[in-house]
Tab-separated table of C-alpha atoms (C1' of nucleotides) in Angstrom:
chain	number	residue	atom	x	y	z
A	1	MET	CA	0.000	0.000	0.000
A	2	ASP	CA	1.460	3.348	-0.937
A	3	ALA	CA	1.694	6.492	1.170
A	4	LYS	CA	-1.342	8.110	-0.435
A	5	GLU	CA	-3.588	5.140	0.268
A	6	ILE	CA	-2.352	4.860	3.867
A	7	LEU	CA	-3.164	8.509	4.528
A	8	LYS	CA	-6.514	8.177	2.788
A	9	GLN	CA	-7.608	5.269	4.935
A	10	HIS	CA	-6.293	6.999	8.041
A	11	ILE	CA	-8.390	10.093	7.397
A	12	ALA	CA	-11.419	8.089	6.287
A	13	LYS	CA	-11.748	6.675	9.800
A	14	THR	CA	-12.696	10.120	11.071
A	15	ALA	CA	-13.881	12.263	8.163
A	16	ALA	CA	-15.780	11.455	4.987
A	17	LEU	CA	-14.030	13.070	2.027
A	18	THR	CA	-14.835	12.589	-1.642
A	19	ASP	CA	-11.993	11.304	-3.823
A	20	GLU	CA	-11.642	14.778	-5.315
A	21	GLN	CA	-11.472	16.364	-1.886
A	22	PHE	CA	-8.883	13.863	-0.727
A	23	ASP	CA	-6.769	14.378	-3.852
A	24	TYR	CA	-6.840	18.090	-3.161
A	25	VAL	CA	-5.858	17.565	0.474
A	26	PHE	CA	-3.116	15.136	-0.521
A	27	SER	CA	-1.637	17.654	-2.954
A	28	HIS	CA	-0.504	19.666	0.098
A	29	PHE	CA	1.605	16.822	1.470
A	30	LYS	CA	5.222	16.341	0.423
A	31	PRO	CA	6.579	12.779	0.588
A	32	ARG	CA	10.045	12.409	2.015
A	33	SER	CA	12.442	9.598	2.914
A	34	TYR	CA	14.825	9.577	5.842
A	35	LYS	CA	17.691	7.286	6.755
A	36	LYS	CA	18.145	5.760	10.195
A	37	GLY	CA	19.627	8.356	12.517
A	38	GLN	CA	18.699	11.323	10.334
A	39	VAL	CA	17.433	14.416	12.106
A	40	VAL	CA	13.950	15.701	11.304
A	41	ILE	CA	13.681	18.575	13.783
A	42	SER	CA	16.465	19.838	16.031
A	43	GLU	CA	16.169	22.001	19.098
A	44	GLY	CA	16.502	25.700	18.362
A	45	SER	CA	15.604	25.396	14.699
A	46	ARG	CA	12.564	26.751	12.920
A	47	VAL	CA	9.589	24.376	12.657
A	48	ASP	CA	7.425	24.590	9.549
A	49	HIS	CA	5.968	21.131	9.144
A	50	GLU	CA	4.294	18.280	10.866
A	51	TYR	CA	4.975	14.718	9.768
A	52	PHE	CA	2.708	11.773	9.064
A	53	VAL	CA	4.671	8.534	9.385
A	54	VAL	CA	4.128	6.093	6.514
A	55	SER	CA	6.809	3.570	7.452
A	56	GLY	CA	9.610	3.283	9.989
A	57	CYS	CA	9.808	4.800	13.424
A	58	LEU	CA	10.692	8.284	14.658
A	59	LYS	CA	11.342	9.493	18.166
A	60	ALA	CA	10.453	12.896	19.566
A	61	PHE	CA	12.679	13.739	22.517
A	62	PHE	CA	13.833	16.454	24.838
A	63	VAL	CA	17.399	16.798	26.042
A	64	ASN	CA	18.045	18.375	29.413
A	65	ASP	CA	21.340	20.206	29.915
A	66	GLU	CA	22.782	18.132	27.056
A	67	ILE	CA	22.791	15.189	29.431
A	68	LYS	CA	19.506	13.467	29.989
A	69	MET	CA	17.141	12.527	27.214
A	70	TYR	CA	13.401	12.094	27.653
A	71	ILE	CA	11.331	10.549	24.898
A	72	LEU	CA	7.947	12.137	24.385
A	73	GLN	CA	6.774	9.878	21.608
A	74	PHE	CA	7.741	6.926	19.480
A	75	ALA	CA	6.042	7.721	16.165
A	76	MET	CA	5.011	4.562	14.339
A	77	PRO	CA	3.210	4.308	10.969
A	78	THR	CA	-0.007	6.392	10.815
A	79	TRP	CA	1.185	8.511	13.743
A	80	TRP	CA	1.776	12.221	13.459
A	81	SER	CA	4.770	13.966	14.927
A	82	SER	CA	6.206	17.448	15.244
A	83	ASP	CA	7.118	20.041	17.822
A	84	TYR	CA	3.535	21.271	17.951
A	85	GLY	CA	4.284	23.985	20.461
A	86	ALA	CA	6.861	25.524	18.142
A	87	LEU	CA	4.769	24.812	15.049
A	88	TYR	CA	1.604	26.504	16.286
A	89	ASN	CA	3.292	29.399	18.027
A	90	GLN	CA	5.954	29.954	15.377
A	91	THR	CA	8.734	29.721	17.923
A	92	GLN	CA	12.031	27.840	17.930
A	93	ALA	CA	11.922	24.099	18.459
A	94	THR	CA	12.366	22.973	22.056
A	95	ILE	CA	12.405	19.289	21.219
A	96	ASN	CA	14.186	17.073	18.710
A	97	ILE	CA	12.868	14.491	16.297
A	98	ASP	CA	14.998	11.916	14.532
A	99	CYS	CA	14.722	8.494	12.940
A	100	ILE	CA	15.165	5.257	14.855
A	101	THR	CA	14.903	3.344	11.580
A	102	ASP	CA	14.759	4.309	7.906
A	103	ALA	CA	11.453	6.078	7.475
A	104	GLU	CA	9.029	7.479	4.942
A	105	VAL	CA	6.890	10.407	5.935
A	106	LEU	CA	4.415	12.854	4.454
A	107	CYS	CA	5.173	16.481	5.347
A	108	LEU	CA	2.415	19.047	5.873
A	109	SER	CA	3.256	22.668	6.527
A	110	ASN	CA	1.510	24.637	9.249
A	111	ASP	CA	0.172	27.091	6.668
A	112	ASP	CA	-1.164	24.344	4.450
A	113	ARG	CA	-2.860	22.613	7.360
A	114	GLU	CA	-4.626	25.815	8.318
A	115	LYS	CA	-5.477	26.418	4.672
A	116	ILE	CA	-7.106	23.025	4.040
A	117	CYS	CA	-8.783	23.181	7.463
A	118	SER	CA	-10.453	26.466	6.612
A	119	GLU	CA	-11.306	25.423	3.056
A	120	LEU	CA	-12.818	22.056	3.929
A	121	HIS	CA	-14.920	21.654	7.036
A	122	PRO	CA	-14.456	17.832	7.163
A	123	VAL	CA	-10.691	18.344	7.221
A	124	GLU	CA	-11.010	20.643	10.214
A	125	HIS	CA	-13.139	17.931	11.801
A	126	PHE	CA	-10.441	15.357	11.130
A	127	PHE	CA	-7.736	17.471	12.736
A	128	ARG	CA	-9.899	18.193	15.756
A	129	TRP	CA	-10.314	14.476	16.331
A	130	ARG	CA	-6.689	13.702	15.718
A	131	THR	CA	-5.672	16.328	18.264
A	132	ASN	CA	-8.245	14.997	20.652
A	133	ARG	CA	-6.809	11.491	20.466
A	134	GLY	CA	-3.371	12.924	21.150
A	135	TYR	CA	-4.707	14.807	24.141
A	136	LEU	CA	-6.332	11.697	25.596
A	137	ALA	CA	-3.162	9.654	25.054
A	138	SER	CA	-1.102	12.326	26.744
A	139	GLN	CA	-3.469	12.499	29.739
A	140	LYS	CA	-3.363	8.744	30.045
A	141	ARG	CA	0.405	8.705	30.026
A	142	LEU	CA	0.545	11.460	32.641
A	143	LEU	CA	-1.773	9.488	34.876
A	144	SER	CA	0.275	6.361	34.361
A	145	PHE	CA	3.351	8.326	35.371
A	146	MET	CA	1.809	9.436	38.625
A	147	ASN	CA	-0.009	6.253	39.471
A	148	ASN	CA	2.185	3.361	38.377
A	149	ASP	CA	5.667	2.334	39.370
A	150	THR	CA	8.367	1.773	36.782
A	151	ARG	CA	7.716	-1.934	36.315
A	152	ALA	CA	4.017	-1.369	35.649
A	153	ARG	CA	4.805	1.369	33.136
A	154	TYR	CA	7.342	-0.879	31.450
A	155	GLU	CA	4.801	-3.673	31.068
A	156	GLU	CA	2.152	-1.225	29.912
A	157	LEU	CA	4.482	0.071	27.219
A	158	LEU	CA	5.310	-3.401	25.927
A	159	ALA	CA	1.651	-4.394	25.941
A	160	LEU	CA	0.845	-1.307	23.897
A	161	TYR	CA	3.713	-1.644	21.420
A	162	PRO	CA	5.024	-5.236	21.366
A	163	GLN	CA	7.137	-4.406	18.279
A	164	LEU	CA	9.050	-1.791	20.228
A	165	TYR	CA	10.979	-4.253	22.348
A	166	ASN	CA	12.927	-5.568	19.370
A	167	LEU	CA	12.864	-2.407	17.312
A	168	VAL	CA	14.419	0.162	19.611
A	169	PRO	CA	17.491	-0.008	21.881
A	170	LYS	CA	16.747	-0.468	25.563
A	171	HIS	CA	18.225	2.850	26.642
A	172	LEU	CA	15.561	4.558	24.509
A	173	ILE	CA	12.842	2.594	26.257
A	174	ALA	CA	14.359	3.757	29.538
A	175	ALA	CA	14.252	7.340	28.248
A	176	TYR	CA	10.578	6.904	27.432
A	177	LEU	CA	9.802	5.492	30.861
A	178	GLY	CA	11.832	8.211	32.556
A	179	VAL	CA	14.221	5.881	34.393
A	180	SER	CA	17.930	5.225	34.102
A	181	ARG	CA	19.060	2.478	31.722
A	182	GLU	CA	20.553	0.633	34.698
A	183	THR	CA	17.219	0.518	36.495
A	184	LEU	CA	15.446	-0.735	33.380
A	185	SER	CA	18.064	-3.423	32.892
A	186	ARG	CA	17.670	-4.641	36.467
A	187	LEU	CA	13.893	-4.532	36.121
A	188	TYR	CA	13.482	-7.003	33.328
A	189	ASN	CA	16.382	-9.210	34.343
A	190	THR	CA	15.007	-9.622	37.827
A	191	HIS	CA	12.065	-11.216	36.104
A	192	LYS	CA	8.681	-11.583	37.793
B	1	MET	CA	-19.504	40.276	33.551
B	2	ASP	CA	-22.032	37.487	33.158
B	3	ALA	CA	-21.466	33.921	32.026
B	4	LYS	CA	-22.587	34.571	28.475
B	5	GLU	CA	-20.180	37.445	27.996
B	6	ILE	CA	-17.296	35.483	29.485
B	7	LEU	CA	-17.873	32.598	27.090
B	8	LYS	CA	-18.302	35.000	24.180
B	9	GLN	CA	-14.971	36.684	24.797
B	10	HIS	CA	-13.313	33.320	25.366
B	11	ILE	CA	-14.455	31.984	21.999
B	12	ALA	CA	-13.769	35.262	20.213
B	13	LYS	CA	-10.056	34.844	20.896
B	14	THR	CA	-9.992	31.886	18.518
B	15	ALA	CA	-13.006	32.054	16.224
B	16	ALA	CA	-14.940	34.941	14.684
B	17	LEU	CA	-18.664	34.410	15.212
B	18	THR	CA	-21.454	36.851	14.425
B	19	ASP	CA	-23.686	37.804	17.357
B	20	GLU	CA	-26.441	35.636	15.897
B	21	GLN	CA	-24.109	32.677	15.556
B	22	PHE	CA	-22.873	33.100	19.106
B	23	ASP	CA	-26.429	33.359	20.447
B	24	TYR	CA	-27.241	30.125	18.675
B	25	VAL	CA	-24.138	28.435	20.082
B	26	PHE	CA	-24.873	29.749	23.557
B	27	SER	CA	-28.415	28.361	23.443
B	28	HIS	CA	-26.866	24.892	23.719
B	29	PHE	CA	-25.177	25.663	27.039
B	30	LYS	CA	-26.983	25.138	30.330
B	31	PRO	CA	-25.874	27.345	33.242
B	32	ARG	CA	-25.489	25.612	36.566
B	33	SER	CA	-24.308	26.484	40.071
B	34	TYR	CA	-22.441	24.182	42.406
B	35	LYS	CA	-21.594	24.441	46.087
B	36	LYS	CA	-18.133	23.848	47.506
B	37	GLY	CA	-17.541	20.111	47.737
B	38	GLN	CA	-20.326	19.161	45.335
B	39	VAL	CA	-19.608	16.352	42.907
B	40	VAL	CA	-19.774	17.071	39.173
B	41	ILE	CA	-18.638	13.720	37.784
B	42	SER	CA	-17.975	10.585	39.802
B	43	GLU	CA	-16.040	7.526	38.760
B	44	GLY	CA	-18.214	4.837	37.200
B	45	SER	CA	-21.039	7.172	36.297
B	46	ARG	CA	-22.225	8.114	32.854
B	47	VAL	CA	-20.663	11.263	31.348
B	48	ASP	CA	-22.832	13.416	29.087
B	49	HIS	CA	-21.405	16.909	29.421
B	50	GLU	CA	-18.327	18.974	29.458
B	51	TYR	CA	-18.100	22.044	31.666
B	52	PHE	CA	-16.908	25.578	31.036
B	53	VAL	CA	-15.949	27.234	34.318
B	54	VAL	CA	-17.354	30.740	34.769
B	55	SER	CA	-16.356	31.250	38.393
B	56	GLY	CA	-14.848	29.198	41.183
B	57	CYS	CA	-12.492	26.256	40.925
B	58	LEU	CA	-13.018	22.581	40.136
B	59	LYS	CA	-10.617	19.708	40.423
B	60	ALA	CA	-10.443	16.683	38.141
B	61	PHE	CA	-8.845	13.768	39.920
B	62	PHE	CA	-8.195	10.060	39.841
B	63	VAL	CA	-8.314	7.839	42.919
B	64	ASN	CA	-6.153	4.739	43.021
B	65	ASP	CA	-7.353	1.785	45.081
B	66	GLU	CA	-9.512	4.209	47.076
B	67	ILE	CA	-6.332	5.438	48.717
B	68	LYS	CA	-4.209	7.795	46.694
B	69	MET	CA	-5.571	10.764	44.817
B	70	TYR	CA	-3.927	12.322	41.788
B	71	ILE	CA	-5.126	15.649	40.473
B	72	LEU	CA	-5.204	15.932	36.713
B	73	GLN	CA	-6.413	19.501	36.528
B	74	PHE	CA	-7.417	22.482	38.598
B	75	ALA	CA	-10.122	24.099	36.462
B	76	MET	CA	-10.203	27.857	36.915
B	77	PRO	CA	-12.502	30.371	35.188
B	78	THR	CA	-12.500	30.038	31.365
B	79	TRP	CA	-11.110	26.507	31.638
B	80	TRP	CA	-12.961	23.487	30.358
B	81	SER	CA	-13.233	20.258	32.257
B	82	SER	CA	-14.735	16.798	31.889
B	83	ASP	CA	-13.749	13.165	31.673
B	84	TYR	CA	-13.060	13.511	27.967
B	85	GLY	CA	-12.139	9.876	27.540
B	86	ALA	CA	-15.519	8.797	28.861
B	87	LEU	CA	-17.334	11.637	27.122
B	88	TYR	CA	-15.981	10.935	23.631
B	89	ASN	CA	-16.062	7.163	23.868
B	90	GLN	CA	-19.375	6.966	25.727
B	91	THR	CA	-17.880	4.860	28.474
B	92	GLN	CA	-18.114	5.062	32.262
B	93	ALA	CA	-16.178	7.816	33.986
B	94	THR	CA	-12.728	6.806	35.200
B	95	ILE	CA	-12.048	10.095	36.927
B	96	ASN	CA	-13.905	12.362	39.339
B	97	ILE	CA	-14.630	16.062	39.218
B	98	ASP	CA	-15.801	18.125	42.172
B	99	CYS	CA	-15.793	21.688	43.415
B	100	ILE	CA	-12.989	23.148	45.509
B	101	THR	CA	-15.035	26.343	45.916
B	102	ASP	CA	-18.575	27.379	45.037
B	103	ALA	CA	-18.671	27.460	41.258
B	104	GLU	CA	-20.718	28.508	38.259
B	105	VAL	CA	-20.345	26.534	35.079
B	106	LEU	CA	-21.863	26.259	31.627
B	107	CYS	CA	-22.706	22.683	30.621
B	108	LEU	CA	-22.420	21.486	27.046
B	109	SER	CA	-23.493	17.979	26.102
B	110	ASN	CA	-21.364	15.806	23.859
B	111	ASP	CA	-24.175	15.621	21.299
B	112	ASP	CA	-24.656	19.377	21.275
B	113	ARG	CA	-20.945	19.992	20.851
B	114	GLU	CA	-20.828	17.697	17.850
B	115	LYS	CA	-24.000	19.307	16.531
B	116	ILE	CA	-22.772	22.898	16.672
B	117	CYS	CA	-19.332	21.806	15.410
B	118	SER	CA	-20.872	20.256	12.313
B	119	GLU	CA	-23.332	23.104	11.774
B	120	LEU	CA	-20.833	25.939	12.135
B	121	HIS	CA	-17.346	25.587	10.732
B	122	PRO	CA	-15.892	28.357	12.970
B	123	VAL	CA	-17.123	26.475	16.021
B	124	GLU	CA	-15.309	23.344	14.899
B	125	HIS	CA	-12.266	25.559	14.450
B	126	PHE	CA	-12.625	26.863	17.996
B	127	PHE	CA	-12.819	23.380	19.483
B	128	ARG	CA	-9.833	22.210	17.477
B	129	TRP	CA	-7.783	25.022	18.964
B	130	ARG	CA	-9.093	24.503	22.449
B	131	THR	CA	-8.161	20.825	22.288
B	132	ASN	CA	-4.808	21.733	20.869
B	133	ARG	CA	-4.044	24.025	23.786
B	134	GLY	CA	-5.008	21.240	26.164
B	135	TYR	CA	-2.739	18.844	24.327
B	136	LEU	CA	0.209	21.215	24.521
B	137	ALA	CA	-0.389	21.861	28.228
B	138	SER	CA	-0.561	18.135	28.885
B	139	GLN	CA	2.673	17.487	26.976
B	140	LYS	CA	4.358	20.270	28.898
B	141	ARG	CA	3.258	18.844	32.218
B	142	LEU	CA	4.427	15.373	31.237
B	143	LEU	CA	7.831	16.736	30.317
B	144	SER	CA	7.985	18.668	33.568
B	145	PHE	CA	7.209	15.459	35.402
B	146	MET	CA	10.059	13.613	33.789
B	147	ASN	CA	12.571	16.423	33.780
B	148	ASN	CA	12.099	18.385	37.006
B	149	ASP	CA	12.310	17.382	40.614
B	150	THR	CA	9.478	18.027	43.035
B	151	ARG	CA	10.712	21.440	44.165
B	152	ALA	CA	11.012	22.723	40.600
B	153	ARG	CA	7.519	21.472	39.768
B	154	TYR	CA	6.175	23.102	42.917
B	155	GLU	CA	7.680	26.446	41.979
B	156	GLU	CA	6.492	26.072	38.401
B	157	LEU	CA	2.949	25.455	39.609
B	158	LEU	CA	2.927	28.511	41.863
B	159	ALA	CA	4.416	30.669	39.124
B	160	LEU	CA	1.656	29.528	36.776
B	161	TYR	CA	-1.227	29.903	39.256
B	162	PRO	CA	-0.249	32.276	42.081
B	163	GLN	CA	-3.884	32.278	43.318
B	164	LEU	CA	-3.749	28.544	43.924
B	165	TYR	CA	-1.514	28.767	46.957
B	166	ASN	CA	-4.193	30.485	49.045
B	167	LEU	CA	-7.191	28.977	47.300
B	168	VAL	CA	-6.628	25.264	47.645
B	169	PRO	CA	-5.480	23.144	50.607
B	170	LYS	CA	-1.882	22.018	50.487
B	171	HIS	CA	-2.667	18.323	50.302
B	172	LEU	CA	-4.410	18.992	46.990
B	173	ILE	CA	-1.336	20.740	45.680
B	174	ALA	CA	0.651	17.684	46.751
B	175	ALA	CA	-1.828	15.479	44.866
B	176	TYR	CA	-1.295	17.618	41.770
B	177	LEU	CA	2.467	17.393	42.041
B	178	GLY	CA	2.319	13.665	42.706
B	179	VAL	CA	4.110	13.737	46.053
B	180	SER	CA	3.020	13.007	49.608
B	181	ARG	CA	1.677	15.910	51.675
B	182	GLU	CA	4.568	15.406	54.100
B	183	THR	CA	7.157	15.871	51.378
B	184	LEU	CA	5.431	19.009	50.124
B	185	SER	CA	5.278	20.416	53.639
B	186	ARG	CA	8.986	19.850	54.146
B	187	LEU	CA	9.751	21.331	50.747
B	188	TYR	CA	8.345	24.772	51.287
B	189	ASN	CA	9.305	24.971	54.945
B	190	THR	CA	12.909	24.171	54.160
B	191	HIS	CA	12.819	27.380	52.160
B	192	LYS	CA	15.370	28.116	49.407
C	1	DG	C1'	-18.878	27.659	73.972
C	2	DG	C1'	-16.858	22.821	73.726
C	3	DC	C1'	-15.975	18.975	70.402
C	4	DG	C1'	-14.709	16.430	66.586
C	5	DT	C1'	-12.934	16.380	62.062
C	6	DT	C1'	-9.713	17.853	58.789
C	7	DA	C1'	-5.428	20.240	57.654
C	8	DC	C1'	-0.767	20.741	58.571
C	9	DG	C1'	4.057	20.115	60.752
C	10	DT	C1'	7.887	17.127	61.957
C	11	DG	C1'	10.783	13.269	63.434
C	12	DA	C1'	12.336	8.316	62.534
C	13	DT	C1'	12.826	4.685	59.352
C	14	DG	C1'	12.532	2.014	55.015
C	15	DT	C1'	13.101	1.669	50.102
C	16	DA	C1'	13.179	2.371	45.051
C	17	DA	C1'	15.889	4.289	42.027
C	18	DA	C1'	19.861	7.545	40.697
C	19	DT	C1'	24.518	7.631	40.350
C	20	DC	C1'	29.206	5.983	39.898
C	21	DA	C1'	32.382	2.619	38.395
C	22	DC	C1'	33.563	-1.153	35.971
C	23	DT	C1'	32.863	-5.257	32.881
C	24	DT	C1'	30.858	-7.724	29.049
C	25	DT	C1'	28.495	-8.147	24.744
C	26	DC	C1'	27.372	-6.771	20.276
C	27	DG	C1'	27.536	-4.778	15.760
C	28	DA	C1'	29.501	-2.288	12.113
C	29	DA	C1'	33.447	-0.733	9.653
C	30	DA	C1'	38.330	-1.226	8.426
D	1	DT	C1'	38.900	-11.426	10.768
D	2	DT	C1'	40.316	-7.924	13.925
D	3	DT	C1'	39.089	-3.705	16.039
D	4	DC	C1'	36.717	-0.138	18.083
D	5	DG	C1'	32.682	2.247	19.836
D	6	DA	C1'	28.139	1.840	21.456
D	7	DA	C1'	24.868	-0.788	24.124
D	8	DA	C1'	23.884	-3.471	27.938
D	9	DG	C1'	24.700	-5.873	32.538
D	10	DT	C1'	26.062	-5.544	37.412
D	11	DG	C1'	27.857	-4.291	42.005
D	12	DA	C1'	28.423	-0.517	45.667
D	13	DT	C1'	26.917	3.725	47.405
D	14	DT	C1'	23.946	7.682	47.920
D	15	DT	C1'	19.673	10.098	47.950
D	16	DA	C1'	15.011	11.670	47.547
D	17	DC	C1'	10.872	10.463	48.822
D	18	DA	C1'	7.188	7.360	50.907
D	19	DT	C1'	5.544	5.721	54.864
D	20	DC	C1'	4.572	5.486	59.714
D	21	DA	C1'	3.809	7.789	63.872
D	22	DC	C1'	2.630	11.399	66.507
D	23	DG	C1'	1.558	16.224	67.847
D	24	DT	C1'	-0.729	20.763	67.062
D	25	DA	C1'	-3.620	24.262	64.951
D	26	DA	C1'	-7.821	25.625	62.504
D	27	DC	C1'	-12.432	25.059	61.139
D	28	DG	C1'	-17.214	23.905	60.904
D	29	DC	C1'	-21.178	22.148	63.646
D	30	DC	C1'	-24.595	20.810	67.402
DNA sequence: GGCGTTACGTGATGTAAATCACTTTCGAAA
DNA sequence: TTTCGAAAGTGATTTACATCACGTAACGCC
């Protein structure tokens, strides 16, 4: 299935667009390929686009004092990623995004998103729902952070994304869970 | 300023509505008053509405094993609050909302929100932006949770809502920060 | 007013996880 | 294949915070 079809089916779950409408919407997306390790957004830079992942896996992360890294999101196929704070407010990026694996994405500029949202009501509807899902996921993760200990969060993560365990290095999983790599290592070796 | 005017100005920041359009939108909101301590949403119940706070302060919280409480949000005037997971998915509430002080709110049902969103494109636009702001705030809080220690988060909270310190009991602030009330007490008494 | 409930302060103790230091394994490039 | 750097495992030590235990102050309420 090609990028266009993947995006089409993704949007169709939330908004009913005619083929002509979708073609018009799609014309605002720019396909792009990245190699493993390539940087998509780096802290301090200007942010113009958001990214729809077609294949591969990105990570969005924050680096504190150039020492500790915290992963905000692993972006898998059909996920969207960007520094939305910087994108919406037209400020410098405060987070980084790069590629854990080779990846194909579809790029949509902030201006084009606002343009197609204002031109087509169903597109605005789609983006409202997409944002809403992101909000709910973020709330859930926050709650999990407060409520669960590290082991529970680790198991929750693997239950949610079984692929992740083999796909990404363990120190990145630790950075997502917000614990040191040593603690994570001890956690799943002291099994049970 | 009355409830209607407060909502009008709140929406006007994001979406341009004519007076007639706003009157129509407003006709879907039901004003309601609550007393301090009154329950708005309780875990396990059905959730039909979201709430726009006109005056007073609500708290949205989760209770773990009927022991520990975690506060997801203090809802101040012009904030929106609900169990959005339950509201959007039509499932039982997993969180609670009650009133820290006497409060006036405007209630909007899930059905009515979807109705006015589909009828008026600018309203859909407004709700997309409102959700987006919530998403960004949630991401920011998550990052703060991972990155900052308790003292830094405490100072961040007070910088963001100076009123809160005198308005809400300290054990609720502790529940927001995700620490025990004892730790919070020691934190701000061991000043500096 | 007295009385009970809830909020808040503070010491003693236990514990999960950070940190530091070192070793081992793995994977890619020469 | 050898080599080198990154990733991962592991022990010792430190630390921030939870928990337990108790005391005091503040407030609704009959």
